[in-house]
Coordinates of C-alpha atoms in Angstrom, one line a residue:
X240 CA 10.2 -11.1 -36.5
X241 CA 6.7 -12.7 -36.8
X242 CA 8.5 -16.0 -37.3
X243 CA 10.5 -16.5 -34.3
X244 CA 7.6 -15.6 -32.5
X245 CA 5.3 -18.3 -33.3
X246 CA 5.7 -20.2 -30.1
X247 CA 5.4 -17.2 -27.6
X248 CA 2.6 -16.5 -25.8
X249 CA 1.4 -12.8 -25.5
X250 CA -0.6 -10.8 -23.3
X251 CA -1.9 -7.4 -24.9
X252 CA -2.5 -5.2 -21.9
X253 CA -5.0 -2.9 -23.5
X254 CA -5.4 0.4 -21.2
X255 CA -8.7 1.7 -22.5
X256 CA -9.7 -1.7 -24.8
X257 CA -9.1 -4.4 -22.1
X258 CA -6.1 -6.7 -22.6
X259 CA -5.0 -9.5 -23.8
X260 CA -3.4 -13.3 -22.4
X261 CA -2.8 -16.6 -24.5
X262 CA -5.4 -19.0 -22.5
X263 CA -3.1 -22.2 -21.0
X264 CA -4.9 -25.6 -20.1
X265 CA -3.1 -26.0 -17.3
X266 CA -3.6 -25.7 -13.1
X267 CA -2.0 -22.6 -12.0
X268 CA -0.6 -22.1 -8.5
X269 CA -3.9 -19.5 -7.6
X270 CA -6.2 -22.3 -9.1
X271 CA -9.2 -22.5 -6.2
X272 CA -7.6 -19.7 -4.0
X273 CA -10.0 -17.0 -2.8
X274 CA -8.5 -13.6 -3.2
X275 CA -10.6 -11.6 -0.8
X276 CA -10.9 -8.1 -1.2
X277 CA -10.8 -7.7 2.7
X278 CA -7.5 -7.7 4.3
X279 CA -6.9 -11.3 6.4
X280 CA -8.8 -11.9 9.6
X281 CA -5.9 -13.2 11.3
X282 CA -3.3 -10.9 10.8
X283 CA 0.9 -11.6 11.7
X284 CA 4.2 -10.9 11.3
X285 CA 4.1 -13.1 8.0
X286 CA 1.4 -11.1 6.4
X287 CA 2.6 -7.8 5.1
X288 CA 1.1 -5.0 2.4
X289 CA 2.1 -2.8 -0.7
X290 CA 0.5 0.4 -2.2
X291 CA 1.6 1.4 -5.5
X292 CA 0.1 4.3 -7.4
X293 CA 0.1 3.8 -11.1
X294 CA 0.1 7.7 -12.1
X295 CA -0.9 7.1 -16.1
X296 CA -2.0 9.3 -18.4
X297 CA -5.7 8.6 -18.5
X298 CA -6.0 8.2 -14.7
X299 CA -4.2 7.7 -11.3
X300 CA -5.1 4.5 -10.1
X301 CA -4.1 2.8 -6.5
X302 CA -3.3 -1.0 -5.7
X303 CA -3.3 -2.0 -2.7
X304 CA -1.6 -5.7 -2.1
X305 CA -2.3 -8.6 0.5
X306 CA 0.9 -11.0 1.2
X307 CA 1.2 -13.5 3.2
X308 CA 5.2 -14.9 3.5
X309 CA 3.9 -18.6 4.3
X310 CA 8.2 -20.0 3.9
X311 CA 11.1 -18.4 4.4
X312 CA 13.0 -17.7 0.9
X313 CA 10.1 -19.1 -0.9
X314 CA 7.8 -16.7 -3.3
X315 CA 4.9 -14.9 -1.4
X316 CA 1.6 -15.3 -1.6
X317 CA -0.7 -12.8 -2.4
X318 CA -3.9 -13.1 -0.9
X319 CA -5.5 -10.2 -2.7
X320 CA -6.0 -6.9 -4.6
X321 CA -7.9 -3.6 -3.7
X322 CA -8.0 -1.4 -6.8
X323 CA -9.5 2.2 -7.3
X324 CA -8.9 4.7 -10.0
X325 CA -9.8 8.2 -10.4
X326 CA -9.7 10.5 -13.8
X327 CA -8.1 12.2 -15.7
X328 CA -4.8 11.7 -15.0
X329 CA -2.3 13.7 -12.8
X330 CA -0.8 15.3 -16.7
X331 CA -4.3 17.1 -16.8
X332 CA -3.2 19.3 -13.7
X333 CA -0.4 19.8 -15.7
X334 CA -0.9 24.0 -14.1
X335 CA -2.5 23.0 -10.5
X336 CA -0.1 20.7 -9.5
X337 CA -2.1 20.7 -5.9
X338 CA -4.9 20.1 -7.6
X339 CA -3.8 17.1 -8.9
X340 CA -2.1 15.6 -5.8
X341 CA -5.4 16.3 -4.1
X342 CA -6.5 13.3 -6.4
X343 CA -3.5 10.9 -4.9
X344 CA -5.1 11.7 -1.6
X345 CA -8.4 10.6 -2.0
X346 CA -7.1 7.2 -3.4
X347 CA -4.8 7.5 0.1
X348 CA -7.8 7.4 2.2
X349 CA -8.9 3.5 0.8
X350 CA -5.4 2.4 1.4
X351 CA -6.1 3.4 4.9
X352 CA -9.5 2.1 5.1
X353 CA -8.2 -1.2 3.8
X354 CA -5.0 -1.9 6.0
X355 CA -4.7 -2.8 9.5
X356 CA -3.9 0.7 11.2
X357 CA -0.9 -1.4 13.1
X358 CA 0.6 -2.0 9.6
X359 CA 0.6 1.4 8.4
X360 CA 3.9 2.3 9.2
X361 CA 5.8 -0.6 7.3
X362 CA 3.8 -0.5 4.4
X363 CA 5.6 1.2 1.8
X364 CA 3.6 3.5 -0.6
X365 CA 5.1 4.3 -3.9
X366 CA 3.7 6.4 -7.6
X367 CA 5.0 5.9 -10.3
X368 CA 4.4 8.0 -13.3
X369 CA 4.6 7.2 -16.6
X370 CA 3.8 8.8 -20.3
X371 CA 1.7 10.9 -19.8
X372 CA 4.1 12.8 -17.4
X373 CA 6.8 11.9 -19.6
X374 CA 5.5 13.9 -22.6
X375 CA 5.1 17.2 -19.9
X376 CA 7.7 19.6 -20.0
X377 CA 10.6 18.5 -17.2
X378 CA 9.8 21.1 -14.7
X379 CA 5.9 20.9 -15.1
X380 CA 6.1 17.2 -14.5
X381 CA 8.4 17.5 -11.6
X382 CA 6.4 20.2 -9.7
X383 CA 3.1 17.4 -10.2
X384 CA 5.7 15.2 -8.3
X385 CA 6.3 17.5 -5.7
X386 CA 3.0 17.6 -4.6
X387 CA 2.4 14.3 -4.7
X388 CA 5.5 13.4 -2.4
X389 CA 3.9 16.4 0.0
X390 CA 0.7 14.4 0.3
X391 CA 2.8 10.7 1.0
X392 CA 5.3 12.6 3.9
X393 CA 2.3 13.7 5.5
X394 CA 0.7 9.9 5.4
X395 CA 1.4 7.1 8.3
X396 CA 2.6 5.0 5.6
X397 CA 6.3 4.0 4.5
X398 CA 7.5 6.6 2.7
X399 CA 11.1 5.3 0.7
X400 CA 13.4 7.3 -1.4
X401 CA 12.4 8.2 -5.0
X402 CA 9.1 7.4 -4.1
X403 CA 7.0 9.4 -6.5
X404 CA 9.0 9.1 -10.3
X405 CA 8.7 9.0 -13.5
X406 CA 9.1 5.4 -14.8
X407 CA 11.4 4.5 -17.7
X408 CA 8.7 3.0 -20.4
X409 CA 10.8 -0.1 -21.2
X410 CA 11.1 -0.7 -17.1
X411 CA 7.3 -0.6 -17.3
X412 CA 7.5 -3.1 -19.9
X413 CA 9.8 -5.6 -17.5
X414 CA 7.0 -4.6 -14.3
X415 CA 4.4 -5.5 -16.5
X416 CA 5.9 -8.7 -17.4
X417 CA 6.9 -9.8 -14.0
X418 CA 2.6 -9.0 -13.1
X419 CA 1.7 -11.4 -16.0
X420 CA 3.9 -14.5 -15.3
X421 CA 3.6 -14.4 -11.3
X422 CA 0.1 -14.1 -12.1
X423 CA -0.2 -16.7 -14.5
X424 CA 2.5 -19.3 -12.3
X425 CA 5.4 -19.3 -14.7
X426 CA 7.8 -17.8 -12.5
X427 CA 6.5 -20.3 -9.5
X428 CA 8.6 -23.6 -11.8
X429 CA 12.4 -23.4 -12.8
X430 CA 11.7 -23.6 -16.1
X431 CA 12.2 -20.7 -18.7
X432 CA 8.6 -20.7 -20.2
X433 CA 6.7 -17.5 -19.9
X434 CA 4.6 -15.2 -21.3
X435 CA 5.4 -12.1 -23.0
X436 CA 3.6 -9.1 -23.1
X437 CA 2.2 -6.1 -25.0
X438 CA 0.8 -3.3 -23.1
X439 CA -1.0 -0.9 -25.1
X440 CA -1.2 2.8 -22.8
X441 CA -2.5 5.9 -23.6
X442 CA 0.5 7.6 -24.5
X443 CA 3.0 5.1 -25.0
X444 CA 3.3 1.1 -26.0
X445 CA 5.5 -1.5 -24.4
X446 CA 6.8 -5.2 -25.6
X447 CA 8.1 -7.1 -23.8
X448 CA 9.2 -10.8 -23.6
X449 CA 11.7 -13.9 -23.6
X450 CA 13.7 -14.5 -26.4
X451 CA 13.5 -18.3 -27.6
X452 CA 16.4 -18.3 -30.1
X453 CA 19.3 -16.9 -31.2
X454 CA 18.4 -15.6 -33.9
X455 CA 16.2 -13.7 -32.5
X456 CA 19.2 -12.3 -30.1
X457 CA 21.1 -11.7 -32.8
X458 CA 18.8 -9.1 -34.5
X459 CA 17.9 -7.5 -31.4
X460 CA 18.6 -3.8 -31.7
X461 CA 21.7 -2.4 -29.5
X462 CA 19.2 -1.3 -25.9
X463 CA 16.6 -3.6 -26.7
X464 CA 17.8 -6.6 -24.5
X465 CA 18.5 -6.4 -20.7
X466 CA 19.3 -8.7 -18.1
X467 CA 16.6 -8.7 -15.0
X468 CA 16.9 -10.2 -11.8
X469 CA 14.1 -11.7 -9.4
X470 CA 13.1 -14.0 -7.5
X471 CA 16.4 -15.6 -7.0
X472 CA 16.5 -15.9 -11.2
X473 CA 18.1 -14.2 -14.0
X474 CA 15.7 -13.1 -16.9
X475 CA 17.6 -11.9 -20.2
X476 CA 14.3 -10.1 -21.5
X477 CA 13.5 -8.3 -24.9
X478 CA 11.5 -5.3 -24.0
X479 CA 11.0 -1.5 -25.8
X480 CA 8.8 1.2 -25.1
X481 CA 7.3 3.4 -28.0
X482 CA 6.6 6.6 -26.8
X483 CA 3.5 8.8 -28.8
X484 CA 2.6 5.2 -30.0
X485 CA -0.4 4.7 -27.3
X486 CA -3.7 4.6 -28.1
X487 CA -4.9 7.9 -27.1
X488 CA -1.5 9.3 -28.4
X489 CA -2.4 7.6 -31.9
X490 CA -5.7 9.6 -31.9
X491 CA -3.8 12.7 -31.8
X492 CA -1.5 11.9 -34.9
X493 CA -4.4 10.3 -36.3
X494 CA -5.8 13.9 -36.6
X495 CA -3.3 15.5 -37.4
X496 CA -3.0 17.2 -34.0
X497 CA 0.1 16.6 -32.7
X498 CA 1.4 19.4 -35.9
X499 CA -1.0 22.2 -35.2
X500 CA -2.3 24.5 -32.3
X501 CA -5.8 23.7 -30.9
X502 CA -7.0 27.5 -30.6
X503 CA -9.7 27.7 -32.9
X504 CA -9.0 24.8 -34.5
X505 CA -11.7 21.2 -35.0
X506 CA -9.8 18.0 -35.9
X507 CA -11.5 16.1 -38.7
X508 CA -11.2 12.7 -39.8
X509 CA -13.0 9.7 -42.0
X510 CA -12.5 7.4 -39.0
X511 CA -15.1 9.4 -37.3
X512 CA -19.0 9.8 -37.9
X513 CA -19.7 12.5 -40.2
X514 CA -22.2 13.8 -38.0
X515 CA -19.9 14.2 -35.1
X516 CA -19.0 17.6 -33.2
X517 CA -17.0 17.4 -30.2
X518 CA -14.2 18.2 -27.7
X519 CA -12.1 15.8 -26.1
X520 CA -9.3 16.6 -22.8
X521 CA -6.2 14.5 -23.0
X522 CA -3.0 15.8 -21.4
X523 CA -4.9 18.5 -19.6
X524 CA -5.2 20.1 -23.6
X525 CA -8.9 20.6 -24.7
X526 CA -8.9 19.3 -28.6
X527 CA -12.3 19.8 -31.2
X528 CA -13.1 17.4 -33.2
X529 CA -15.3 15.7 -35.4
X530 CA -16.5 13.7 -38.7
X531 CA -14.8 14.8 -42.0
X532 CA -17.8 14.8 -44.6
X533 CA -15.8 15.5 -47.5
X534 CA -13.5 12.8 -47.4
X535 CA -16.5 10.2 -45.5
X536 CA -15.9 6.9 -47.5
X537 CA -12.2 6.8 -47.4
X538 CA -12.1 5.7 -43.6
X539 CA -8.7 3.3 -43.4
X540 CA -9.7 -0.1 -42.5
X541 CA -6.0 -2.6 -41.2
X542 CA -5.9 -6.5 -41.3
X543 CA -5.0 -8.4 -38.3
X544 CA -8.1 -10.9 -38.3
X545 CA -10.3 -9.7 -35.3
X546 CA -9.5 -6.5 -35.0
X547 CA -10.0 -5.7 -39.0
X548 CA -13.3 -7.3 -38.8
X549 CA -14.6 -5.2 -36.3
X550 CA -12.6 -2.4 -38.0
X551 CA -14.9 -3.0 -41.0
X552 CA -18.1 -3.5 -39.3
X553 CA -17.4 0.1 -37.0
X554 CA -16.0 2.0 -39.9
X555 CA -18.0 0.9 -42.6
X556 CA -21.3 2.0 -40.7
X557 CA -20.1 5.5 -38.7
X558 CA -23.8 6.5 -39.6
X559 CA -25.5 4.1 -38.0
X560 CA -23.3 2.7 -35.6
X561 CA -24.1 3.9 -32.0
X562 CA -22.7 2.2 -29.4
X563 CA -19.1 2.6 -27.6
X564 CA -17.1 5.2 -28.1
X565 CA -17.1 8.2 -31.4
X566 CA -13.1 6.7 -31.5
X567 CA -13.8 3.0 -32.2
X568 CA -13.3 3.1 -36.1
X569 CA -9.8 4.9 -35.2
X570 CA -8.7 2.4 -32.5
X571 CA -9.1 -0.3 -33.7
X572 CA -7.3 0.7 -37.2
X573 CA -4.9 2.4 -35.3
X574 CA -4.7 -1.1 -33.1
X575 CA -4.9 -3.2 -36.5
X576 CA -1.9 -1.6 -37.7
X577 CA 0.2 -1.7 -34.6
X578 CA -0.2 -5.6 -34.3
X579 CA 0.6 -6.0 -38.2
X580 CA 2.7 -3.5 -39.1
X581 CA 4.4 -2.4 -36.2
X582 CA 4.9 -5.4 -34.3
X583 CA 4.6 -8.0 -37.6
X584 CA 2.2 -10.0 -35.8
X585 CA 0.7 -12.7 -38.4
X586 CA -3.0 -12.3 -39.3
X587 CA -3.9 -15.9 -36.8
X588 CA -1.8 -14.9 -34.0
X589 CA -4.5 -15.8 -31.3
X590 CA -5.4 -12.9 -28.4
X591 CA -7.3 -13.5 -25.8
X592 CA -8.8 -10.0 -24.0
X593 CA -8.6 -9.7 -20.4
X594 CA -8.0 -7.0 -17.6
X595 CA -7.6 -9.3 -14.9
X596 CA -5.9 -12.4 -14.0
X597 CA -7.9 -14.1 -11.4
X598 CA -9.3 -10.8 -9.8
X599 CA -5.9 -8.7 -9.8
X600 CA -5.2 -6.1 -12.3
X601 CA -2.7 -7.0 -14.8
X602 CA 0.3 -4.5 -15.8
X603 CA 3.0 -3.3 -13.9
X604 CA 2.1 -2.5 -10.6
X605 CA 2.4 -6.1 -9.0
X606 CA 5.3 -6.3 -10.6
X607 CA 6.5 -2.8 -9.5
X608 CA 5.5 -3.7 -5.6
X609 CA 7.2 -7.0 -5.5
X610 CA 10.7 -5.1 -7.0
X611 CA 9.8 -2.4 -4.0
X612 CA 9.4 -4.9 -1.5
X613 CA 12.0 -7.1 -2.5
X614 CA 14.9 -4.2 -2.1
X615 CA 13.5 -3.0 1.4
X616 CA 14.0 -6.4 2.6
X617 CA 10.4 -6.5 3.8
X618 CA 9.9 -9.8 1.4
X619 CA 12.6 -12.3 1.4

């Protein structure tokens, strides 16, 4: 697969890490544009807003998007982002589910302080959940939903149907790519070059890109390819979602936790500092864990270039090393591996981190507002 993919350009969307984009040496269409993170001083009918709650499962976190529809039919522009985030995640109230919607509304109120109070009534506002709801039990998840659609009714904002759900992960995937190449101009052209994307969550891991050749169609597993439609073009995309193959998720079967009950019980590993005793919250589930001293100089180190250096220097030195977090020797095997052996990435693939393009967030939500947008007719 490794092979067919030597062309490709790929951002690695890392959730707790940063991310990652292919640098191009070439003028984008946002090249010189301030993106203020005020709303526009002179506002009219052209210029129009989108809130979308990404609900994941390290943290609920709010977007809040400028547009401005400068030509009829043509894509919009968007003037600018207003982000926020709050943790943990709505998964941790996975048994106060008004607890947790009590979270949404405090990231409410800067969507309120940030748009005109004569837009507030077309703006639609929209959460969509993702693996760490996915992984809760059906009814647990849904009564977390609930709550959360309580709190939007009772808002001045938009409210459409569906407008609190839990996302398919390989939809995700498709948002996340759409974010990427608006961001990065390759759906402003008519030509088919683009950027694919890896997004690396906490609980789950998306890929998702273009096919270049037919080969690679050919071999595509049965689910793996669908058709997506925007911005007046057809995109027959690649993308899959691995669910339990985040990173934080990784931790878990990295310790063997995912097997055993937590009561009573500390999780021990090499990739950890021997000295280390502590508890750690994911999932709303309180897990112990620590440094395995018996087993010390076995730590795993992965090679993918970068990361297995690092890899190396962190879990070589667990005694001495002291900054960033007690997990860094487990990511970034755990991350080593996933580019290698799980996606057969070769050892010089070049990555470039990055959260941001230009000052907005990458990942789905752009992506997921534009698709919101787009079939409420509020963008043409």
């Amino acid at each position: 697969m490794a092979a067919s993919w030597g062309a490709v350009l790929f951002m690695l969307l890392l959730a707790c890490a940063g991310s990652t984009v292919f640098y191009r040496e070439q003028q984008t269409w946002f090249e010189g544009v301030f993106l203020s993170s005020m709303c526009p001083i002179n506002i009219s009918a052209s210029t129009f807003y989108g809130i979308m709650f990404d609900a994941g499962s390290t943290g609920t976190r709010i977007h809040v998007y400028t547009f401005v529809q400068k030509t009829a039919g043509q894509l919009p522009f968007l003037e600018g982002e207003i982000f926020e985030s709050v943790k943990p995640g709505l998964s941790a109230f996975v048994d106060q589910p008004k607890q947790g919607a009590e979270t949404v509304q405090g990231l409410l109120d800067v969507a309120k302080d940030s748009i005109p109070r004569s837009h507030w009534e077309r703006t639609p506002v929209v959460l969509k959940a993702t693996a760490g709801l996915r992984l809760l039990p059906e009814q647990k998840a849904q009564a977390l939903l609930f709550e959360v659609e309580e709190i939007f009714k009772k808002s001045p904002f938009l409210v459409p149907d569906d407008s609190v759900s839990i996302m398919d992960g390989s939809y995700e995937g498709i948002l996340a790519w759409v974010t990427v190449n608006f961001l990065t101009g390759q759906l402003h052209g008519h030509g088919q070059e683009t950027v694919g994307t890896l997004d690396l969550g906490g609980a789950s891991t998306q890929i998702t890109f273009l096919p270049q050749f037919e080969k690679t169609l050919e071999e595509t597993p049965r689910g793996y390819l669908t058709s997506f439609e925007m911005f007046n073009s057809t995109f027959k995309l690649y993308t899959h979602s691995y669910l339990g193959f985040g990173l934080k998720a990784a931790r878990l079967a990295t310790l063997g936790a995912l097997e055993t009950g937590t009561d009573g019980h500390t999780f021990r590993s090499a990739c950890l500092p021997r000295w280390l005793e502590a508890e750690w919250i994911f999932g709303g589930v309180k897990y112990q864990y620590g440094g395995n001293q018996e087993d010390y100089e076995k730590g795993g180190v992965l090679k993918v270039e970068d990361f297995e250096r690092k890899a190396r220097e962190v879990c070589d030195n667990l005694e001495s090393f002291s900054s960033g977090s007690p997990f860094l020797c487990m990511d970034l095997s755990y991350i080593t591996a996933l580019l290698k052996d799980g996606f057969g990435f070769a050892d010089d693939t070049l990555l470039q981190l990055t959260k941001k393009v230009n000052n907005i967030e990458t990942g789905w939500a752009l992506g997921a507002t534009f698709h919101l947008l787009q079939s409420l007719g509020i963008s043409s």
